[in-house]
XYZ file of C-alpha atoms in Angstrom:
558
model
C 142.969 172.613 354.290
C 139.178 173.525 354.872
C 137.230 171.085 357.366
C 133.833 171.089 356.076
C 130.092 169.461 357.037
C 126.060 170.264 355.790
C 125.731 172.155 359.652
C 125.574 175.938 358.659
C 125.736 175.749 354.896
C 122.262 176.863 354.014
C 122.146 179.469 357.128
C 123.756 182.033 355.783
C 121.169 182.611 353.215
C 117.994 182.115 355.630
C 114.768 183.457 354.874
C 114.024 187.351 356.012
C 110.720 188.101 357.965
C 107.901 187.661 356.741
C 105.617 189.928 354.186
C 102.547 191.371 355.830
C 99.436 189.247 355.320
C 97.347 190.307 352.576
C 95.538 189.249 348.865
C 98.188 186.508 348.569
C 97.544 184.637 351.884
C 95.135 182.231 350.310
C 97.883 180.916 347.576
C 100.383 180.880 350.279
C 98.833 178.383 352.477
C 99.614 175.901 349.429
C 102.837 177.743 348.225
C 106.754 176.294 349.181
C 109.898 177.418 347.753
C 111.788 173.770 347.576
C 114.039 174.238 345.018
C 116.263 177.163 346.948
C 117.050 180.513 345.230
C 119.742 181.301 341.936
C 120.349 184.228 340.093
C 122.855 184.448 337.055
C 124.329 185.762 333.722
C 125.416 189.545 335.590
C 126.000 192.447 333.904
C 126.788 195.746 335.223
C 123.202 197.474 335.581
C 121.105 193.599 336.080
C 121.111 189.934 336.926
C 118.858 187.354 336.521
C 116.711 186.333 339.024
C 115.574 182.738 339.862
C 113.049 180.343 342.116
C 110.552 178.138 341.773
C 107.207 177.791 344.006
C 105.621 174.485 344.178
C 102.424 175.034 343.949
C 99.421 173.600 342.464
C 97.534 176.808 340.696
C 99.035 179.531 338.931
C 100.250 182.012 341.617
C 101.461 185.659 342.033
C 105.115 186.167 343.485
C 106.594 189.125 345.172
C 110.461 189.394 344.290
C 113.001 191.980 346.197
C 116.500 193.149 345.884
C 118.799 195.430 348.156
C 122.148 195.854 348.705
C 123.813 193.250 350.719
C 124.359 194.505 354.300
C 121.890 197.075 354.199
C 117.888 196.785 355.800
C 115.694 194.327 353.830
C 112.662 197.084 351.918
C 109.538 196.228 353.473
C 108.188 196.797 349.622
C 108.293 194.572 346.807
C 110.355 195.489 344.233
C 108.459 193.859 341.538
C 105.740 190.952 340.869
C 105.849 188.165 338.456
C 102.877 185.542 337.914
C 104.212 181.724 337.178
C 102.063 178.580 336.697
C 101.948 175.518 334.791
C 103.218 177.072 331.216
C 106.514 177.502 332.589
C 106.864 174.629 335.632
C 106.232 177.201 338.235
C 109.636 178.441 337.730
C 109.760 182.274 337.845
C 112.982 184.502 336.294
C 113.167 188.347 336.988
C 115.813 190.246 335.165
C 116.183 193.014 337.670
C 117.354 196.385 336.314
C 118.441 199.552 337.830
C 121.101 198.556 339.762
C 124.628 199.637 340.649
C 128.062 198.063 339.020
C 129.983 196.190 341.630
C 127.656 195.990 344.016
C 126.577 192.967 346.096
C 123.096 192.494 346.773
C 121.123 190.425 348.275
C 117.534 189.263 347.038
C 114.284 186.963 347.816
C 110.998 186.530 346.744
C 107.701 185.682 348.403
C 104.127 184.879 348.187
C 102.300 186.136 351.080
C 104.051 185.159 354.080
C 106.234 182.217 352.643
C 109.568 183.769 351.567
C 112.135 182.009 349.793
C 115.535 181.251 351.016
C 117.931 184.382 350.437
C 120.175 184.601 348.075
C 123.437 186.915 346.765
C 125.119 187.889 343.738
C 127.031 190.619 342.864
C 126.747 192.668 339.710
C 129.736 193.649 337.165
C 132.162 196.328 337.550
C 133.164 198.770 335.372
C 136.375 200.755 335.326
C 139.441 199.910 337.029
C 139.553 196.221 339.167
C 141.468 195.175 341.516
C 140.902 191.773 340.489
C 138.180 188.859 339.793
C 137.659 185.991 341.286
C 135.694 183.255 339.835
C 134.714 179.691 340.097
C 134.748 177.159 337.457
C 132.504 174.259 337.551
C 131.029 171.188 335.283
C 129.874 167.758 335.259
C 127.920 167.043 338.233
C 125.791 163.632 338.100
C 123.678 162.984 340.834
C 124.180 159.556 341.426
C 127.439 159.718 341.143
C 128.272 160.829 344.549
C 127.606 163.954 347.357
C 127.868 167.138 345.475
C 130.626 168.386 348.485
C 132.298 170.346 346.123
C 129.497 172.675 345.955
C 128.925 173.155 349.492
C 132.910 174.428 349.557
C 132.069 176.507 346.928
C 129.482 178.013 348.841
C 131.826 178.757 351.883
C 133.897 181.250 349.623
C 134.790 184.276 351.230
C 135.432 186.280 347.605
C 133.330 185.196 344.673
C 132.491 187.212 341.915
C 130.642 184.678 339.913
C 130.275 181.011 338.619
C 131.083 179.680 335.546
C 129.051 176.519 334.819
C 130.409 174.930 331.126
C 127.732 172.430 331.351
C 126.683 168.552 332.409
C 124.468 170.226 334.908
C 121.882 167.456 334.548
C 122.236 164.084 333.592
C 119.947 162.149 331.423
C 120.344 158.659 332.498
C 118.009 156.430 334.334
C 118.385 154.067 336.998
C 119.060 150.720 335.758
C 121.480 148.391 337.192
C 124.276 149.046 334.299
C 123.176 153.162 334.182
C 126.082 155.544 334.431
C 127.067 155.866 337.891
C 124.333 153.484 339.227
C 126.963 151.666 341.430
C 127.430 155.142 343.489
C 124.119 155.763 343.288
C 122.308 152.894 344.726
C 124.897 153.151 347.989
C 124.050 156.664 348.241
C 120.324 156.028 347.756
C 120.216 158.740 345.047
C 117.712 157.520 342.707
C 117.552 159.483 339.365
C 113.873 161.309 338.955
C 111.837 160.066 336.801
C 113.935 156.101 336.930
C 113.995 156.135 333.384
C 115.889 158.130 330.798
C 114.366 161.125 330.130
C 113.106 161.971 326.829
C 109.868 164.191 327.360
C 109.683 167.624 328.786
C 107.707 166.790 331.630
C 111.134 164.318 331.922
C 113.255 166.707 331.817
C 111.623 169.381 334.084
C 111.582 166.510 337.125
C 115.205 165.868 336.540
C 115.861 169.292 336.972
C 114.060 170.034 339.810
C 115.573 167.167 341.689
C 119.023 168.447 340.824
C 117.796 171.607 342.093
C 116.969 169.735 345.487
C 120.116 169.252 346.496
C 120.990 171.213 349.483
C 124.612 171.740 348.200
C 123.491 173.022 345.042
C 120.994 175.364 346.561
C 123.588 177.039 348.482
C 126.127 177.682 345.739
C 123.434 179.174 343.967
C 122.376 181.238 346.874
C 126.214 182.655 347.113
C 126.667 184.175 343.486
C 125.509 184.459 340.218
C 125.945 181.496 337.805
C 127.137 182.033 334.228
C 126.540 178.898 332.393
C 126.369 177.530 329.093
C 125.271 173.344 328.381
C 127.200 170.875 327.670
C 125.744 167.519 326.108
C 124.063 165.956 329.002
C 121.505 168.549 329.207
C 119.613 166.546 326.040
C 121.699 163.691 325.831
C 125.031 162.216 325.556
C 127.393 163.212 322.528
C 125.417 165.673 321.149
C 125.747 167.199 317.627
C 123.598 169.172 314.885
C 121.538 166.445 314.052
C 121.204 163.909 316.644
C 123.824 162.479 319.336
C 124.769 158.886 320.518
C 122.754 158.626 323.144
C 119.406 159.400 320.833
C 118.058 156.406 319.279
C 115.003 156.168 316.748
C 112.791 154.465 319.083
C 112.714 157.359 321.484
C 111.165 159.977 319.125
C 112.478 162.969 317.042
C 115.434 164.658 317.674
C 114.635 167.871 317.218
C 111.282 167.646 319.357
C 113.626 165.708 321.829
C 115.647 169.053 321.958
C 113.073 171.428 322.307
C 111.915 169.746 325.070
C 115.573 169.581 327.136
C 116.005 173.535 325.884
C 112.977 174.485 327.237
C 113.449 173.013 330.648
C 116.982 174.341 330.570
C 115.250 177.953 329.764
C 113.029 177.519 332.565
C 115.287 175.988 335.471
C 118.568 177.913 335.101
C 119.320 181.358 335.391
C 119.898 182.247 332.048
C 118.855 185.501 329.962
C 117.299 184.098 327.665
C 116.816 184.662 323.654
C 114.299 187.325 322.835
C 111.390 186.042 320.420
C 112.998 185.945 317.357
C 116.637 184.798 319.131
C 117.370 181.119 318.146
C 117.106 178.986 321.210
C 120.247 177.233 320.915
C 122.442 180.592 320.430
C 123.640 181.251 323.938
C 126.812 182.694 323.051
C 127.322 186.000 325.353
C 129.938 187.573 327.038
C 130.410 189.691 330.196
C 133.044 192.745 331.002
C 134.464 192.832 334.474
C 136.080 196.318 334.509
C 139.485 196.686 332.937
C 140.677 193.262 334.108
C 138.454 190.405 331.819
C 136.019 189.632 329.020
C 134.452 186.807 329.493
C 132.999 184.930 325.993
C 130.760 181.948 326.558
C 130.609 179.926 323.651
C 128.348 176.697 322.568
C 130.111 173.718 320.818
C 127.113 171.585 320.508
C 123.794 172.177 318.898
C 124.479 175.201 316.679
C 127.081 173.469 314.306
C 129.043 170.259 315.739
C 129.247 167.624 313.174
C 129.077 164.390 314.212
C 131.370 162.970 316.218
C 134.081 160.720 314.702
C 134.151 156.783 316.532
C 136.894 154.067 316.546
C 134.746 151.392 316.145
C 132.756 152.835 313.636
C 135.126 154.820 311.480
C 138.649 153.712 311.241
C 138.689 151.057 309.042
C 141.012 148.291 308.444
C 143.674 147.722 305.633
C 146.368 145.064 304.564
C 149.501 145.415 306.591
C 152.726 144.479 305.472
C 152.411 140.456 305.822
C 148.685 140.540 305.046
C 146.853 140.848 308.495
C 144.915 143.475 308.798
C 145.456 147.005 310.643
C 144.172 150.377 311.154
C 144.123 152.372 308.560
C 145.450 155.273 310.515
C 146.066 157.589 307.473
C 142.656 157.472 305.867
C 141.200 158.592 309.261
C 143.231 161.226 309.670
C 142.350 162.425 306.557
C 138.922 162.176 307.646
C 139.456 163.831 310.934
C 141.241 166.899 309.351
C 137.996 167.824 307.142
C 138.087 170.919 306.983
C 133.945 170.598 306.759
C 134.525 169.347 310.795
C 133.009 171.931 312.640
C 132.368 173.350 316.188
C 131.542 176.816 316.516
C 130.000 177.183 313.400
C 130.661 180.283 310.994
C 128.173 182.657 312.421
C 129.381 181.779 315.927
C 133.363 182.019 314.883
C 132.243 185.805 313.665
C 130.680 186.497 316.850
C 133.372 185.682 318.641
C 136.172 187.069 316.565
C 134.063 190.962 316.919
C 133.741 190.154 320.522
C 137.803 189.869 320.883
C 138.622 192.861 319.155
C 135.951 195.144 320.890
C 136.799 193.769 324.102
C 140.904 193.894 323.039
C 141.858 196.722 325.825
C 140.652 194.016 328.876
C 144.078 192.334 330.656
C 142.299 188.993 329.928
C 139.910 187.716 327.570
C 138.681 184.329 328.872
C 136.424 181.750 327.148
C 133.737 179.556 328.329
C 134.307 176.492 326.581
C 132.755 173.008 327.077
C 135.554 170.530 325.779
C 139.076 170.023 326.136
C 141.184 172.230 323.623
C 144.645 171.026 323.886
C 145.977 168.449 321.377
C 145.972 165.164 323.592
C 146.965 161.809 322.111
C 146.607 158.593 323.720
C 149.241 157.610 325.784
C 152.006 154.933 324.388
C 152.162 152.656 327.055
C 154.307 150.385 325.256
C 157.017 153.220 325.670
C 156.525 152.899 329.065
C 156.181 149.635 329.679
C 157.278 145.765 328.671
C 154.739 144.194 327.115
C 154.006 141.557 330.152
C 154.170 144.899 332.586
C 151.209 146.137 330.828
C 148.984 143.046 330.521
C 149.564 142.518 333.890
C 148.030 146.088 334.815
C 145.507 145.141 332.497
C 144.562 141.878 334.118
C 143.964 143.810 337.435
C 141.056 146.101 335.758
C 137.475 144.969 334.930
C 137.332 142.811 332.140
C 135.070 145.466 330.106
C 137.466 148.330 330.585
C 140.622 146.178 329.984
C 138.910 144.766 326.530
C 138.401 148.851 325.587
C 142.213 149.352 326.934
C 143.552 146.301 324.344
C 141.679 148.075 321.667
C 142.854 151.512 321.789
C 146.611 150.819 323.456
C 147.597 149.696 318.792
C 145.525 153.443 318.012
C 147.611 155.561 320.662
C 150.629 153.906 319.602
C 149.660 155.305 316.629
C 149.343 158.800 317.505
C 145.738 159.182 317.707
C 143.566 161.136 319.770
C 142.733 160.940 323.395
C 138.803 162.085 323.007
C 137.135 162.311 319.643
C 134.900 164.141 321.130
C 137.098 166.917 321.852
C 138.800 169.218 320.088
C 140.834 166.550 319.004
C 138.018 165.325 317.029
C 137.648 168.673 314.933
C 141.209 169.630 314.395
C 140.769 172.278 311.214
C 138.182 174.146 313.012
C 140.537 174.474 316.124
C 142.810 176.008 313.535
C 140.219 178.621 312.758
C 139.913 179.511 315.921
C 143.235 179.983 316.725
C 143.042 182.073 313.499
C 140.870 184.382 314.621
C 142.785 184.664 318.359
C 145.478 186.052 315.900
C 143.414 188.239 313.996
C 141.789 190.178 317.201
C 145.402 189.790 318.567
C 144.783 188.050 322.101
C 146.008 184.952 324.060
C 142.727 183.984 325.679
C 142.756 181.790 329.213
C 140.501 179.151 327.873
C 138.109 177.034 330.453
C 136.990 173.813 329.279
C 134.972 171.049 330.764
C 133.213 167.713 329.923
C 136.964 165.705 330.531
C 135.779 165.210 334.278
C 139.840 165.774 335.027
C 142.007 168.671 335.583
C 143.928 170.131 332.877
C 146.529 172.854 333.024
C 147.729 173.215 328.621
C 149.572 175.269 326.730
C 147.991 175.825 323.395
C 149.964 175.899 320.604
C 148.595 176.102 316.628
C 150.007 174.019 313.821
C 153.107 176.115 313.404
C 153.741 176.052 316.773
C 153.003 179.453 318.123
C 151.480 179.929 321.451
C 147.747 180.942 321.075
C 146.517 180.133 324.929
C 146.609 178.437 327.784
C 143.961 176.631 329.295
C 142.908 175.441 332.683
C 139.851 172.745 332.770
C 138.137 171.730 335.370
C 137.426 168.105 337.078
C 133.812 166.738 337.735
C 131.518 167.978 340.667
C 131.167 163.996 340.988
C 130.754 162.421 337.285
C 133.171 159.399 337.266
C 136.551 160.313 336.018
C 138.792 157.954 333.771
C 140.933 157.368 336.341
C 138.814 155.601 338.362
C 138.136 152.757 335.871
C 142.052 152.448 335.171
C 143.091 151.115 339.197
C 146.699 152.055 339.585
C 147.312 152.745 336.157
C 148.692 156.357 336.325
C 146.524 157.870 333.729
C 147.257 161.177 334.490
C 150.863 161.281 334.599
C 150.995 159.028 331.546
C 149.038 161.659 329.224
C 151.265 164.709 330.941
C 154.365 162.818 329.436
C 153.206 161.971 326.109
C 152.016 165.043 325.199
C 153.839 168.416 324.646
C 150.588 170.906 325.187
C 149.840 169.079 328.319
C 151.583 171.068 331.480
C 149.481 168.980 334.319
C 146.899 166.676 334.359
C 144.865 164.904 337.465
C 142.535 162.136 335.855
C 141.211 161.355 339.537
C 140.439 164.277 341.644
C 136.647 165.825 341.864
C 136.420 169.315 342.882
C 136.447 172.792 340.668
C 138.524 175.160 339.749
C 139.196 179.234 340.921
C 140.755 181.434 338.713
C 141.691 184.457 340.174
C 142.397 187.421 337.358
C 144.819 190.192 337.912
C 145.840 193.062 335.604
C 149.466 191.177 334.708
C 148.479 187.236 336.382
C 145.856 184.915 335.816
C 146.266 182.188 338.398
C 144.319 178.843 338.718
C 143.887 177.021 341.748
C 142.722 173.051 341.074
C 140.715 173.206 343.992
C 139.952 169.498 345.091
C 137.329 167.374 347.459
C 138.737 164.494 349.720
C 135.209 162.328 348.849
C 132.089 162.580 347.046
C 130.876 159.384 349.384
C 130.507 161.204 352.808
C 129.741 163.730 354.817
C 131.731 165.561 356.549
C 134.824 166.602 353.914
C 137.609 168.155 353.670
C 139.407 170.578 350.377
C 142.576 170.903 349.233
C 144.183 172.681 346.460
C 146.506 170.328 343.595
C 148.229 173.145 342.552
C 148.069 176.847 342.001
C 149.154 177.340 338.120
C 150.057 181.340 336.769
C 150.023 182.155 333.338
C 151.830 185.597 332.965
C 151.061 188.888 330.897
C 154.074 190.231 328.983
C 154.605 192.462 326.688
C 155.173 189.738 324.179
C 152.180 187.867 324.792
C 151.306 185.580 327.924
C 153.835 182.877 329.359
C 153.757 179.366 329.235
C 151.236 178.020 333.143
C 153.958 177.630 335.747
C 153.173 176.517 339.113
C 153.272 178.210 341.704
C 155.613 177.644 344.869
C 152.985 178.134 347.691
């Protein structure tokens, strides 16, 4: 168990001596690099470089590079101009370098340099092993983002692996999402209301990119991210999302505007002119030990997502009162027209398994849960009086949604429509296609704000992956809202795919890839409310390489 406070986080990656006085001097005096230091998306010869200078002209910035533990180069390795067009953000993709190398790198303007910052590139060839860390969901008012600052304490990190919900979109109202923490904490979304505009969304992310915790993690390794829905707005899909209403413009200019903040704050290789924007499907080779495929279940083809409320209608039941009509939506749910990926996408990915077929592991980035998950039957569990007496101990608004779904789980139905769950023929295609290239992927998901450990199974029943998700930096987690209801435990029970599952905890996830193990520790904060913290792990989990395929996750005794 790791003791851990701010003191020292950020000092690791202080700011080198200064660059001699020169041309620059005059932008300097109004030049500041607030927003910390990132670089991302690795391969074996680059890596993306990131800052931002607040300043108020357009200015000329000085970026370096050198391997970590040798001398600092008194020379510039390169120069980059930023301004208004892009938020003063500046992105280098630095080329040349070695594979497997960890360097360290800064930038400067005059003589204000930037915090420094570390990543390592890809290997190539034979690996020991690779370690990364698995991260999502991380709303700023929603409590201290602690679980970064362990992250950046890691002795052995190869990369990050962001699956999205880096920004929020929310505002500050007295019923806004996490609002509650918020206020107590005194973190205040920027701008206070919902963000819509581009200007909106380039203030959120730069006071994201204020956090202190943040800014270290990003100055430890390279990020490798992909959005979720948050990023825009909530429950994204093709052609709009839940969270986008007609008073608050078009969707598509509303998108353009989140993507091109997005493309300007994070350290993402970005599409080349005639690239679409919302295609950032990629993947990255770490020697003979993993592939790893980042995929986007989103913008690119999600239809919309299915809704309880809205779409399951009501029928005649046996003595005339009405019920769900449970078959009908299933029938609607199983559409094979449901999609995710998207057909172009599903292509992409199927090449990328094959040609990448002689890694140990092939792993994919991927925002949402992928395990089937229905709703636990609580009246399995419990008597009747048992349960509306748990009930009666919640808030009246989340016991009212409770009464309504407890009849639909009953029934079989999903946990989260906006899952997997909710696009059940396309998950079939997908396992398809793992069958096809011939691989059992580790899948990462997301979005859930728990921690999953699932093994993933396709109609018939065959084993097609396991996958290990990942809990919230600090979104709010179902289990909060449910007291002492044992939501966790109840959803490991009713469901065969489901191997663990922690509907409380807030932390992130390490995998840790070997040529015959992949091994996942659930890696967990003891608050988001305070400073200082502690970590702890809930489990290591080991899924096994045979020469039958992988093995079901098993824990292991530590």
């Amino acid at each position: 168990m790791a003791r851990m406070n701010r003191r020292g986080l950020l000092g690791l990656f202080a700011a080198g001596s200064a660059l001699p006085a020169g041309a620059a001097a005059a932008q300097a005096r109004d030049a500041a690099f607030l927003h910390g230091v990132a670089s991302g998306d690795p391969l074996a010869d680059r890596v993306i470089l990131w800052t931002r200078v607040t300043a108020g002209t357009p200015v000329s910035v000085e970026w370096r590079i050198w391997p970590l533990g040798e001398a600092r180069p008194t020379r510039a390795t390169g120069r980059v101009e930023t301004g208004a067009e892009r938020d003063w953000t500046v992105k280098v993709d630095a080329t040349g370098l070695r594979p497997g190398v960890e360097y360290a790198y800064d930038f400067a303007i005059g003589d204000q340099v930037s915090p420094r910052g570390r990543c390592r590139t890809l290997p190539t060839g034979a690996v020991e092993d690779v370690v990364l860390a698995v991260a999502s969901c991380q709303l700023h008012p929603g409590g201290l983002f602690n679980a970064w600052a362990a992250v950046s304490q890691m002795d052995r990190l190869d990369a990050v692996v962001h699956l999205g919900d880096y920004i929020y979109e929310y505002g500050s109202g007295a019923d806004a999402y996490g609002m509650t923490t918020g206020r107590a904490l005194g973190r205040i979304p920027e701008p206070a209301h919902e963000i819509v505009s581009l200007a909106d969304y380039r203030t959120r992310h730069a006071q994201y990119k204020s956090d202190p915790d943040l800014q270290a993690a990003h100055a430890r390794a390279a990020f490798i991210c992909v959005w979720d829905d948050h990023e825009i707005t909530n429950d994204a899909w093709l052609n709009g999302a839940e969270n986008h209403q007609p008073e608050e413009g078009d969707w598509t200019t509303r998108k353009a505007a989140a993507l091109k903040a997005y493309g300007e704050w994070m350290p993402i290789r970005e599409a080349g002119p005639n690239g679409l924007t919302e295609a950032i499907q990629r993947s990255f080779r770490f020697g003979d030990v993993a592939a790893l495929h980042m995929v986007e279940t989103r913008l690119l083809a999600r239809a919309e997502q299915l809704d309880y409320a809205r779409d399951l209608t009501l029928m005649a039941g046996p003595d005339g009162t009405p019920v769900p009509d449970v078959a009908a939506f299933e029938a609607r749910r199983n559409d094979p027209a449901r999609d995710l990926l998207g057909a172009d996408q599903l292509n992409w990915l199927g090449g990328a398994l094959t040609a990448h077929r002689d890694a140990a592991w092939q792993v994919l980035g991927n925002q949402v849960v992928m395990a089937r998950v229905a709703g636990p039957d609580v009246s399995a569990l419990a008597s009747p009086e048992q349960v509306e007496a748990a009930l009666a101990g919640l808030p009246p608004q989340v016991a009212e949604g409770l009464r309504r779904v407890i009849p639909l789980f009953k029934a079989g139905l999903p946990f989260n429509l906006d899952s997997w769950d909710g696009y059940p023929a396309a998950r079939e295609r997908l396992y398809a296609r793992f069958a096809e290239a011939g691989v059992q992927p580790i899948v990462l998901a997301g979005d859930s704000h728990a921690f999953w450990v699932n093994e993933l199974k396709d109609a018939a029943g065959a084993r097609r992956a396991a996958e290990f998700a990942t809990s919230a930096i600090s979104s709010p987690s179902p289990g909060d809202a449910v007291g002492d209801l044992p939501l966790g435990a109840l959803l490991n029970q009713a469901n065969p795919e489901v191997v663990h599952c922690d509907q409380k905890a807030k932390g992130f996830l390490v995998l840790t890839l070997t040529a015959d193990a992949a091994v996942a520790d659930l890696t967990a904060v003891s608050t988001i409310l305070e400073k200082p913290f502690e970590t702890r792990s809930l489990g290591r989990w080991r899924v096994q390489k045979t020469s039958e395929g992988i093995t079901a996750p098993t824990r292991v005794r530590t």
